[in-house]
Coordinates of C-alpha atoms in Angstrom, one line a residue:
Chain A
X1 CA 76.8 0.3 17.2
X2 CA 76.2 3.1 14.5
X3 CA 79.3 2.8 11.9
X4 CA 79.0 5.3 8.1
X5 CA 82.4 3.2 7.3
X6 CA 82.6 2.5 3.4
X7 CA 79.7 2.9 2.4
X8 CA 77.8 0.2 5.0
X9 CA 76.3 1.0 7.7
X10 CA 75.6 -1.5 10.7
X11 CA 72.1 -2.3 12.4
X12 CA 72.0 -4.6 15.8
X13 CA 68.7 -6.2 15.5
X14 CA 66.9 -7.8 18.4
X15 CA 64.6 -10.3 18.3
X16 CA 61.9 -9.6 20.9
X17 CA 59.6 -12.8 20.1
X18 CA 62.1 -14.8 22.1
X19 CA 62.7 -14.3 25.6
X20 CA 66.4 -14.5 25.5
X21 CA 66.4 -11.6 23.4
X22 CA 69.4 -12.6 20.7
X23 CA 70.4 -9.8 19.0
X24 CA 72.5 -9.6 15.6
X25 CA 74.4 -6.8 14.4
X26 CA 74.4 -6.6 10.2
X27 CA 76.7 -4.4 8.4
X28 CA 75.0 -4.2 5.4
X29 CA 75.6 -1.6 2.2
X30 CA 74.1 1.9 2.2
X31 CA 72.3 1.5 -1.0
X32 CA 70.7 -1.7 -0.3
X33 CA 66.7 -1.5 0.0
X34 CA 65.3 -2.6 3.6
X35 CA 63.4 -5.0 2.3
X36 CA 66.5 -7.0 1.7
X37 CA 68.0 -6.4 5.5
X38 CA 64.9 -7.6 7.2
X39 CA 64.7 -10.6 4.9
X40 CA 68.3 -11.4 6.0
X41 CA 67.3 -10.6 9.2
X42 CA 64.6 -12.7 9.5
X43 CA 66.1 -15.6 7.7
X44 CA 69.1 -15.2 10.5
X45 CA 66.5 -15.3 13.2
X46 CA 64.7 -18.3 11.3
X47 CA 61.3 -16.5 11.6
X48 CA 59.1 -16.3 8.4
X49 CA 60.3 -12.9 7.0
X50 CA 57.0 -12.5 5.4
X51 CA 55.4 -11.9 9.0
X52 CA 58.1 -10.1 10.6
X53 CA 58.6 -6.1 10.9
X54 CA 61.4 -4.3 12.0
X55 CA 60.3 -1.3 14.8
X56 CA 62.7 1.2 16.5
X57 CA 63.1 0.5 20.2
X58 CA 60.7 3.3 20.6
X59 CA 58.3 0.6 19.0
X60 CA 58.0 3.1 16.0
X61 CA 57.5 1.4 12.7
X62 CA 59.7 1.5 9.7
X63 CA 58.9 1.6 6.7
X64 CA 61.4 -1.0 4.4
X65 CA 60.7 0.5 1.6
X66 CA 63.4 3.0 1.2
X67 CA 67.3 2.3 1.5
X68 CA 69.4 0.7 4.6
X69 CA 70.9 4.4 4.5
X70 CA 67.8 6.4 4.8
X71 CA 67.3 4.1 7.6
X72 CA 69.8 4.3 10.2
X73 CA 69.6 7.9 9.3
X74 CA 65.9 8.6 10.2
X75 CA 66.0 5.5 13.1
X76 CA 69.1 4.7 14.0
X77 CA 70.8 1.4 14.2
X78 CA 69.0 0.1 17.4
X79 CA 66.2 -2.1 16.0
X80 CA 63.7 -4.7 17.3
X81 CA 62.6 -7.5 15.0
X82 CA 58.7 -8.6 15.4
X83 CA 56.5 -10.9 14.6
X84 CA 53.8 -8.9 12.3
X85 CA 50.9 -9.8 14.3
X86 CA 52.4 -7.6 16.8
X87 CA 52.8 -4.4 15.1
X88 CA 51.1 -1.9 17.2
X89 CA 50.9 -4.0 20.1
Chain B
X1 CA -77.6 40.4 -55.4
X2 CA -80.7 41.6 -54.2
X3 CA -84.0 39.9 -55.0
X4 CA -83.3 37.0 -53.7
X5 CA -85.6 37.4 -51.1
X6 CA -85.8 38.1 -47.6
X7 CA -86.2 36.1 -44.5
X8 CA -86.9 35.8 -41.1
X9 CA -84.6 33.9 -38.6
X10 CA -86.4 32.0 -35.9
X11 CA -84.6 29.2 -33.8
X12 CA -81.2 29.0 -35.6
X13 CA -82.8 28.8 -39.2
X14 CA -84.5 31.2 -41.5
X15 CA -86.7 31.4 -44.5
X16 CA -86.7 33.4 -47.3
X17 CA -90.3 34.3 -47.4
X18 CA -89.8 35.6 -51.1
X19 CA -87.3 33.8 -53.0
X20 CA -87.2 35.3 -56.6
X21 CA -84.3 32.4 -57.5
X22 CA -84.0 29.2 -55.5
X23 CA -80.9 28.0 -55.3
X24 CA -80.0 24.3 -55.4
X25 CA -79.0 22.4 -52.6
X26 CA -75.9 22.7 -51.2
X27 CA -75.8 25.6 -52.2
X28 CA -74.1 28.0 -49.7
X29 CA -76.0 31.6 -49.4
X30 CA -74.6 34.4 -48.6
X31 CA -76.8 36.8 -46.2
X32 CA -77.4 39.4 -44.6
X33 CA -78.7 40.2 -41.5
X34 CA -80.0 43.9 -40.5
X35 CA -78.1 44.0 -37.3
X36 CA -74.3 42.1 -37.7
X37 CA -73.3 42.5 -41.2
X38 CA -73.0 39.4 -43.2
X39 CA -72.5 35.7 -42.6
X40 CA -73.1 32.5 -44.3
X41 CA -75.8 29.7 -44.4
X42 CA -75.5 26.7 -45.0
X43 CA -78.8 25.0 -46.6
X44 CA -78.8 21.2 -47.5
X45 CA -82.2 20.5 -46.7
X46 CA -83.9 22.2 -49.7
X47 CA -84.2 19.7 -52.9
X48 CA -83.3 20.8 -55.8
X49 CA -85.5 22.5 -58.5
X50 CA -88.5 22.5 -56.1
X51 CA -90.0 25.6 -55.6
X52 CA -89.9 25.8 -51.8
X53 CA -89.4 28.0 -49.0
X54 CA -85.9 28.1 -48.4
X55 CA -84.4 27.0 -45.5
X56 CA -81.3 27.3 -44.1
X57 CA -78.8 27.4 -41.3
X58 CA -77.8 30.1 -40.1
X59 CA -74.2 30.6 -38.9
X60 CA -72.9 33.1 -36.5
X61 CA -74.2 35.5 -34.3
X62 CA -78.0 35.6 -35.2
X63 CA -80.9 35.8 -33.1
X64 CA -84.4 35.1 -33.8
X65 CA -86.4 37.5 -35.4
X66 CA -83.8 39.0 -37.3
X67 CA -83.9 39.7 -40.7
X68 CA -81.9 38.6 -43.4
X69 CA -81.6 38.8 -47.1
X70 CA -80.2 36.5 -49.4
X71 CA -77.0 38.5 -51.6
X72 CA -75.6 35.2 -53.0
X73 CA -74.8 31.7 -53.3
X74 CA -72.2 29.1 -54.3
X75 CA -73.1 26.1 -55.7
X76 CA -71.3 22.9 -54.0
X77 CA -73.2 20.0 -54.6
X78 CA -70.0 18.6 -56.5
X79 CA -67.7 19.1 -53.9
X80 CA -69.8 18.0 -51.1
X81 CA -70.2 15.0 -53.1
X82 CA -66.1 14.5 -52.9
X83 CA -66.3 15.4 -49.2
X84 CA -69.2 13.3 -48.8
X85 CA -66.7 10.3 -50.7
X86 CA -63.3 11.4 -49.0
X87 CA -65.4 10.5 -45.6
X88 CA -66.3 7.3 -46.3
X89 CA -63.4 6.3 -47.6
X90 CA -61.8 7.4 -44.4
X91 CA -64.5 5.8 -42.2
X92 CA -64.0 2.8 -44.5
X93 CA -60.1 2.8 -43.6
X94 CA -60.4 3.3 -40.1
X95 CA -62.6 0.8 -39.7
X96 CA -59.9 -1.8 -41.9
X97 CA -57.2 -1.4 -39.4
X98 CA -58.5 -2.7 -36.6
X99 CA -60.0 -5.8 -38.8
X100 CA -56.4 -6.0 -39.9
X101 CA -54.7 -6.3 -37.1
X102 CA -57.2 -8.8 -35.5
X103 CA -56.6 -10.7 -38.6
X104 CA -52.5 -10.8 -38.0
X105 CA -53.3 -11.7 -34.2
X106 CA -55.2 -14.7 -35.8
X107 CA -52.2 -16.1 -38.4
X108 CA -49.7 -16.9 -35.3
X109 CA -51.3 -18.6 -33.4
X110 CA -51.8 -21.5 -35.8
X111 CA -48.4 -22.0 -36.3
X112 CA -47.4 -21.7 -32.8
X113 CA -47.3 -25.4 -32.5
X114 CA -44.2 -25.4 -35.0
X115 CA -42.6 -22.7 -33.4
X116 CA -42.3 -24.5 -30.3
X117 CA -40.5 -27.5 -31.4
X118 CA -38.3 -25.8 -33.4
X119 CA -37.0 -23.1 -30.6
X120 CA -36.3 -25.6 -27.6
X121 CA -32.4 -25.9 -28.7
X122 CA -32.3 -21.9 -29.2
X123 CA -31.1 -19.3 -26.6
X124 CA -33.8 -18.0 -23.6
X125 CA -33.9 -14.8 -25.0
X126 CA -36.3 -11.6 -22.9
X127 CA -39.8 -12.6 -22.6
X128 CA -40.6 -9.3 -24.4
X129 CA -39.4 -10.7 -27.5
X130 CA -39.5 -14.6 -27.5
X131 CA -43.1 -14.8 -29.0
X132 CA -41.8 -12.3 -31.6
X133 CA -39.0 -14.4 -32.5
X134 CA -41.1 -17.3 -32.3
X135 CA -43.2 -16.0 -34.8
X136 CA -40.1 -14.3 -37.0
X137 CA -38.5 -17.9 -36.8
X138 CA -41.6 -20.0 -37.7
X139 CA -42.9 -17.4 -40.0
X140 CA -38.9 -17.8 -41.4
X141 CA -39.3 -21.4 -42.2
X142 CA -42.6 -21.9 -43.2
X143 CA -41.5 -19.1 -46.2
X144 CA -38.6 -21.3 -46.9
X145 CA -40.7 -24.4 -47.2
X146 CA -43.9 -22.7 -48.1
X147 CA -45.0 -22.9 -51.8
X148 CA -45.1 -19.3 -53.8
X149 CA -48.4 -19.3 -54.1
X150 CA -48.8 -19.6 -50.2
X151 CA -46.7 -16.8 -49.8
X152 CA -48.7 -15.2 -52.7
X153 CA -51.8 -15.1 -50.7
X154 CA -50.9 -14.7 -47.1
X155 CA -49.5 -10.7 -47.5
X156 CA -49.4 -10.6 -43.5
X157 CA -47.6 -13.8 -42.9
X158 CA -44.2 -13.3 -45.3
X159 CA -44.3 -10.1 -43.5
X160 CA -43.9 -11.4 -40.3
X161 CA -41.8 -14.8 -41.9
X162 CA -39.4 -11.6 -43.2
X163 CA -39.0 -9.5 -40.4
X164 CA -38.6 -12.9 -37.5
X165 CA -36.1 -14.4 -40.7
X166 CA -33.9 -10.8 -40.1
X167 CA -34.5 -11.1 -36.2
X168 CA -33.2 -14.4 -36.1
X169 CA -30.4 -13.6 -38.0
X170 CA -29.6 -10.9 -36.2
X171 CA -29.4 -12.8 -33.2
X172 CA -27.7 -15.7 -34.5
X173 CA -24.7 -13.2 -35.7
X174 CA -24.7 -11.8 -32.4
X175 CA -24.0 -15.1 -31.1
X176 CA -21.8 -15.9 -33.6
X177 CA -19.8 -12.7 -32.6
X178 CA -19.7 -13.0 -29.3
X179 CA -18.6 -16.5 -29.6
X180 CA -16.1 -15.5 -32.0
X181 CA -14.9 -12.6 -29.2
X182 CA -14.8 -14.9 -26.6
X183 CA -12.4 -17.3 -28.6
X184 CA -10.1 -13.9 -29.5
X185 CA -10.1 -13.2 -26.1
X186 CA -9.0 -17.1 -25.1
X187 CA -6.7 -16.5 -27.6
X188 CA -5.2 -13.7 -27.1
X189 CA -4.3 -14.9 -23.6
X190 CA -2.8 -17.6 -24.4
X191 CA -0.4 -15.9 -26.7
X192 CA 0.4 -13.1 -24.3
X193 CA 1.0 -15.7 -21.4
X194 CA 3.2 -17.8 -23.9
X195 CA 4.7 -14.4 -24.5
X196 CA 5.3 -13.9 -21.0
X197 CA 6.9 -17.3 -20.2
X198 CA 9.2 -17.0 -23.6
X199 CA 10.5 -13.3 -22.2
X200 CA 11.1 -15.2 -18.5
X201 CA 12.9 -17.5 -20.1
X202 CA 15.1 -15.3 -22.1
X203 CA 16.1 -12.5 -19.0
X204 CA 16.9 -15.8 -16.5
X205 CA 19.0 -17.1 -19.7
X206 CA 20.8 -13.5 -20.2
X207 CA 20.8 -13.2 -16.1
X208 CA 22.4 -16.5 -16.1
X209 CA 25.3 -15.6 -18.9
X210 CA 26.0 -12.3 -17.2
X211 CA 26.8 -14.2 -14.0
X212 CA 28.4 -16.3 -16.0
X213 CA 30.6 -13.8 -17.2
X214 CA 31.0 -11.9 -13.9
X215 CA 32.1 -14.9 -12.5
X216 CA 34.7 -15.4 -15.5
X217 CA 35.9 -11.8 -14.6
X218 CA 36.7 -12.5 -11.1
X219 CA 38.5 -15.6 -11.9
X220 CA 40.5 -13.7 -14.5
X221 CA 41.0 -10.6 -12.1
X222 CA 41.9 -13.3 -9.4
X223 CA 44.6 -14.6 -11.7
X224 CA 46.0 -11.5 -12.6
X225 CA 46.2 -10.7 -9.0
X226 CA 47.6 -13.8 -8.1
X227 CA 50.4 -13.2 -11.4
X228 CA 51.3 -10.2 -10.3
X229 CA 52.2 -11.0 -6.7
X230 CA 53.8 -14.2 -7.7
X231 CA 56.1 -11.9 -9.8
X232 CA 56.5 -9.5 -7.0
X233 CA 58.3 -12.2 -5.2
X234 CA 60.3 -13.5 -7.5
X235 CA 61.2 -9.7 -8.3
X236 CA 61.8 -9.6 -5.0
X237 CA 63.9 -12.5 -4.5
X238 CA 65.4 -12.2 -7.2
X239 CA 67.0 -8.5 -6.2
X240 CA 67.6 -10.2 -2.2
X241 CA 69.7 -12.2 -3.8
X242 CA 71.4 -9.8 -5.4
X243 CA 71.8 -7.9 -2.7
X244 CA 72.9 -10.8 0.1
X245 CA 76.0 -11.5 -0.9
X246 CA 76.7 -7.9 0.4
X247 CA 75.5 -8.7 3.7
X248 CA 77.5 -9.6 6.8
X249 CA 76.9 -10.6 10.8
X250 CA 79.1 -8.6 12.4
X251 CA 78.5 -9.7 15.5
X252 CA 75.6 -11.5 17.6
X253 CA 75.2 -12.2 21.7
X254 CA 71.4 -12.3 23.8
X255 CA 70.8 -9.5 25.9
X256 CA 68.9 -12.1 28.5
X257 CA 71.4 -12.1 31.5
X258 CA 71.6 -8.5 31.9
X259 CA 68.1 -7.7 31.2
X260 CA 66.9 -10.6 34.5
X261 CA 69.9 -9.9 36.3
X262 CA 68.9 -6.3 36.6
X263 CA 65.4 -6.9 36.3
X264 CA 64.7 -8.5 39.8
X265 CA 65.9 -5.3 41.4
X266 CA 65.8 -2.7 38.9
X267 CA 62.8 -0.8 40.5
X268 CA 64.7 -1.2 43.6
X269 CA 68.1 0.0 42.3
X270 CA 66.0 3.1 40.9
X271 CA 64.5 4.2 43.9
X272 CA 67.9 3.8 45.7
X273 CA 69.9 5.7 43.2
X274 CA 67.3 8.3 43.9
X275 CA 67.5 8.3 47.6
X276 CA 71.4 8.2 47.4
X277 CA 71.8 11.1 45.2
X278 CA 69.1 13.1 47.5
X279 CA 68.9 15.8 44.4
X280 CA 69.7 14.5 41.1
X281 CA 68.5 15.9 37.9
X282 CA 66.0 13.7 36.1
X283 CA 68.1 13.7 32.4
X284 CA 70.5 12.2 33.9
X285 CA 68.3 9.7 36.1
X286 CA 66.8 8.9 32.3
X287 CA 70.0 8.2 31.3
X288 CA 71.3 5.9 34.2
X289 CA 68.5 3.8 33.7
X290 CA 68.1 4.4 30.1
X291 CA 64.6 6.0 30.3
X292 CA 63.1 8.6 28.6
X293 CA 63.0 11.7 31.1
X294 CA 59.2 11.9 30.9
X295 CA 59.2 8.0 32.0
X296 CA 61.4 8.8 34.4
X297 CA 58.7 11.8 35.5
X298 CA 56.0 9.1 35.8
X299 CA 58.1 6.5 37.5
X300 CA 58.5 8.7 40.3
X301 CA 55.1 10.3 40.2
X302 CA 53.9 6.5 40.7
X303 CA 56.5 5.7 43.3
X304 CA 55.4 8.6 45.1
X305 CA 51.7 7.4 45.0
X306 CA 52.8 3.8 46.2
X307 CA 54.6 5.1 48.9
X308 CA 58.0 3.9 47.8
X309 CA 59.6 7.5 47.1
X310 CA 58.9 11.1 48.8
X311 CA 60.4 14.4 47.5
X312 CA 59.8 17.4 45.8
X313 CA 60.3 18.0 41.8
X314 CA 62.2 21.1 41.2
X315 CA 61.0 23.5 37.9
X316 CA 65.0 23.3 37.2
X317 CA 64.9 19.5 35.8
X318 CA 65.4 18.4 39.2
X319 CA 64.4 15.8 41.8
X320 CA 64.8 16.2 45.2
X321 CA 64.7 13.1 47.7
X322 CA 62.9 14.3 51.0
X323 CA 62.4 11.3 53.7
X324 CA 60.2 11.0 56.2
X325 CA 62.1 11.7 59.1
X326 CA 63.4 14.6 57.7
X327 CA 59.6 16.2 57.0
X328 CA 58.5 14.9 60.3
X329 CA 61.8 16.6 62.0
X330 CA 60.3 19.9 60.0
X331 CA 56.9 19.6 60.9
X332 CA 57.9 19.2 64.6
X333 CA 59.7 22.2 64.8
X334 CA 56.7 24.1 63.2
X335 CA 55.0 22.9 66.1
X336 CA 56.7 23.4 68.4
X337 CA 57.8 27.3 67.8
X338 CA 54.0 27.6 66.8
X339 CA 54.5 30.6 64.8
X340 CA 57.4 31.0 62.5
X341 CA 58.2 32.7 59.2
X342 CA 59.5 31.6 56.0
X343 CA 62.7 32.7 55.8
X344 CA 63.4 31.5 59.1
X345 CA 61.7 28.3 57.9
X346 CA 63.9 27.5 55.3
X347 CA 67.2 28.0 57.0
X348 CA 66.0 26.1 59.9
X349 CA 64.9 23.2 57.1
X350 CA 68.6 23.3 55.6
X351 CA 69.7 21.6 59.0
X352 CA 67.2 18.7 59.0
X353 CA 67.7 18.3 55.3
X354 CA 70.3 16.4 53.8
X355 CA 71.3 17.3 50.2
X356 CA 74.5 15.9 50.3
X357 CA 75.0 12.8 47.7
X358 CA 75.3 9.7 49.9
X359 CA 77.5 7.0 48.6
X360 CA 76.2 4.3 51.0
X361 CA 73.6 5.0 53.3
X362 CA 71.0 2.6 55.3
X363 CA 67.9 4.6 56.5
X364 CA 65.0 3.8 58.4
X365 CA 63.3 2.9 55.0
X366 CA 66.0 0.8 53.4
X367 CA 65.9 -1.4 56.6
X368 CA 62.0 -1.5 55.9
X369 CA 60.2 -3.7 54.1
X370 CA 61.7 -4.2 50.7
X371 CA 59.0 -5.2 48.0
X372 CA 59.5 -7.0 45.0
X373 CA 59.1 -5.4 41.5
X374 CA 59.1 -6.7 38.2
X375 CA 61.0 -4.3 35.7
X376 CA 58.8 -3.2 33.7

């Protein structure tokens, strides 16, 4: 799943809300800040992106504000998209 | 001095029984007595210019039948004249005063008819001095109305008109003063309740504009706030969009099916991968199953407690699947040889355990009730 090609790196994002569990996988740039990638995400996934929250699978939290880069570095490119009232949980 | 003549005291007086110069009377004689030295007589009986036995008093320390002797005398007629005047002038004056005051007792009381009608709208004042003022106030205004001449005359009565005139006005500016007090007083509260009430209203009028105010703050801060997070998010979108031409879906898919597909019998499918491998190191277990290792530690700490797995957990990493028959088959054999040692133990276990990886195998416990699990 994890690609360093050109500058863009690629996240598969689950969304764990739904019980199918439909997952998207982004190739987005390096530089790009987070914040951007889970909007996208979220609008993909037609969820509100201002009560969504990107976790590890681990269920570790990330923190979007920092680049797309820093973040498949530090968590990889296995992520879980939740609804914000579940952070934690 | 001598030749005066000699005498003879008898009974507190004595005579000269030769006199060669009389004196006058009141004249005061100077003696002498044959026993105590000198003293003085007093003779006022004797007349004057009359040729008689002198007698006089004798003063002092005399007894009778002593002799005495005339050395001189001092003529006082004059003076006791004055002394004789001074006391009955003084006799006279003593016996004025009490005619006096019998004579001011007399002047109020026929005017105390006046008195009365004139002080039934004053004050009750102390008993002690209500006739006084009676008589002050009547005496007062009868002097006002009373012709000079009747003041002339009546010495005792302007006296007491003067003195009940300055009582009564001493009382009546008392009154005045204390009336004048009590209205300061009324006064003086009323202006420092008015006071009061003014400074109430002006703190509730300053508490009011500083609510006022406080109030104004928030709404301004709330603005700002709300400004600033409006901006945010058009900042915000603003660089999203920016950045989303950039982005692209590589590829999408739901990870449903294989998640229930395996799901029903994953538990199952765990312990059986277990049991088939006999000794399998619990990394790669975690990896089969995509587990942590230390969840795969737990899984089969739990398993064990339910019953579902049985086996030992080697310090190596590894997991060893024991059945029961196989510990039964031991525990026999301990049994039965009653006493046996370790080593001989352990090479006797080797042939009633299995180690070997089994590809398929249906045991005793496979054929046994099969429980379902929900994946966790």
């Amino acid at each position: 799943m994890a690609s360093g090609a050109g500058g863009k790196v690629s996240f598969k994002v689950t969304l764990t809300s739904d019980p199918k569990l439909p997952f998207k996988v982004f190739s987005v740039p390096e530089g790009a800040p987070f914040t951007a990638v889970l909007k996208f995400a979220a609008e993909e996934f037609k969820v509100p992106p201002q009560t969504s929250a990107i976790i590890t699978n681990d269920g570790v939290g990330i923190n979007p504000q920092q680049s797309a880069g820093n973040v498949f570095l530090k968590h990889g490119s296995e992520l879980r998209l939740i609804p914000r009232d579940r952070v934690g949980a | 001095m001598d030749g005066y003549g000699n005498g003879i005291v008898f009974n507190g007086s004595g005579r000269i029984i030769q006199p060669k110069r009389i004196p006058g009377t009141g004249s005061r004689i100077l003696i002498s007595i044959d026993r105590s030295g000198l003293l003085f007589a007093l003779n006022i009986f004797f007349p004057e210019f009359k040729p008689l036995p002198l007698n006089f008093l004798v003063c002092g320390a005399v007894r009778c039948g002593d002799r005495v002797k005339v050395l001189s005398w001092e003529n006082f007629a004059d003076k006791m004249e004055d002394m004789f005047v001074a006391i009955l002038s003084m006799l006279l004056v003593v016996a004025l005063i009490p005619l006096y005051l019998w004579r001011r007792r007399q002047v109020p009381q026929s005017h105390e008819q006046e008195a009365q009608v004139q002080h039934r709208e004053t004050v009750v004042r102390p008993t002690g001095t209500r006739s006084r003022m009676r008589r002050r106030h009547t005496s007062a205004a009868s002097t006002s109305s009373a012709p000079p001449a009747a003041e002339e005359t009546d010495d005792g009565s302007d006296e007491e008109a003067l003195e009940g005139e300055y009582y009564n006005a001493k009382a009546s500016k008392k009154k005045g003063r204390k009336k004048e007090e009590r209205q300061a007083q009324r006064q003086a509260e009323e202006a420092a309740r008015e006071s009061r009430h003014t400074k109430q209203d002006r703190y509730a009028e300053i508490r009011r504009r500083k609510d006022e105010e406080h109030e104004a703050k928030e709404r301004l801060l709330e603005e700002e706030a709300e400004a600033r997070k409006a901006k945010e998010e058009e900042a915000a979108a603003l660089e999203f969009e920016k950045w989303k031409g950039e982005f692209s879906v590589d590829a999408e898919g739901t990870t449903e099916n294989e998640v229930q597909d395996g799901s029903q019998g994953l538990l199952y499918d765990f312990v059986e991968y277990i049991k088939k491998q006999k000794c399998i190191p619990l990394e790669d277990l975690a990896a089969e199953f995509k587990l942590r290792t230390q969840d795969c530690i737990n899984r089969i700490t739990s398993l064990e407690d339910m019953g579902r797995l049985s086996g030992v957990m080697d310090d190596r990493g590894k997991y060893i699947h024991i059945s029961y028959e196989e510990m039964q088959a031991v525990a026999d054999y301990i049994k039965r040889e009653g006493r046996v040692s370790i080593a001989h133990l352990a090479s006797k276990s080797n042939q009633f355990i299995d180690l070997e990886p089994k590809a398929a195998m249906i045991t005793e416990e496979e054929l046994g009730a099969q429980d379902e699990i929900a994946v966790a």
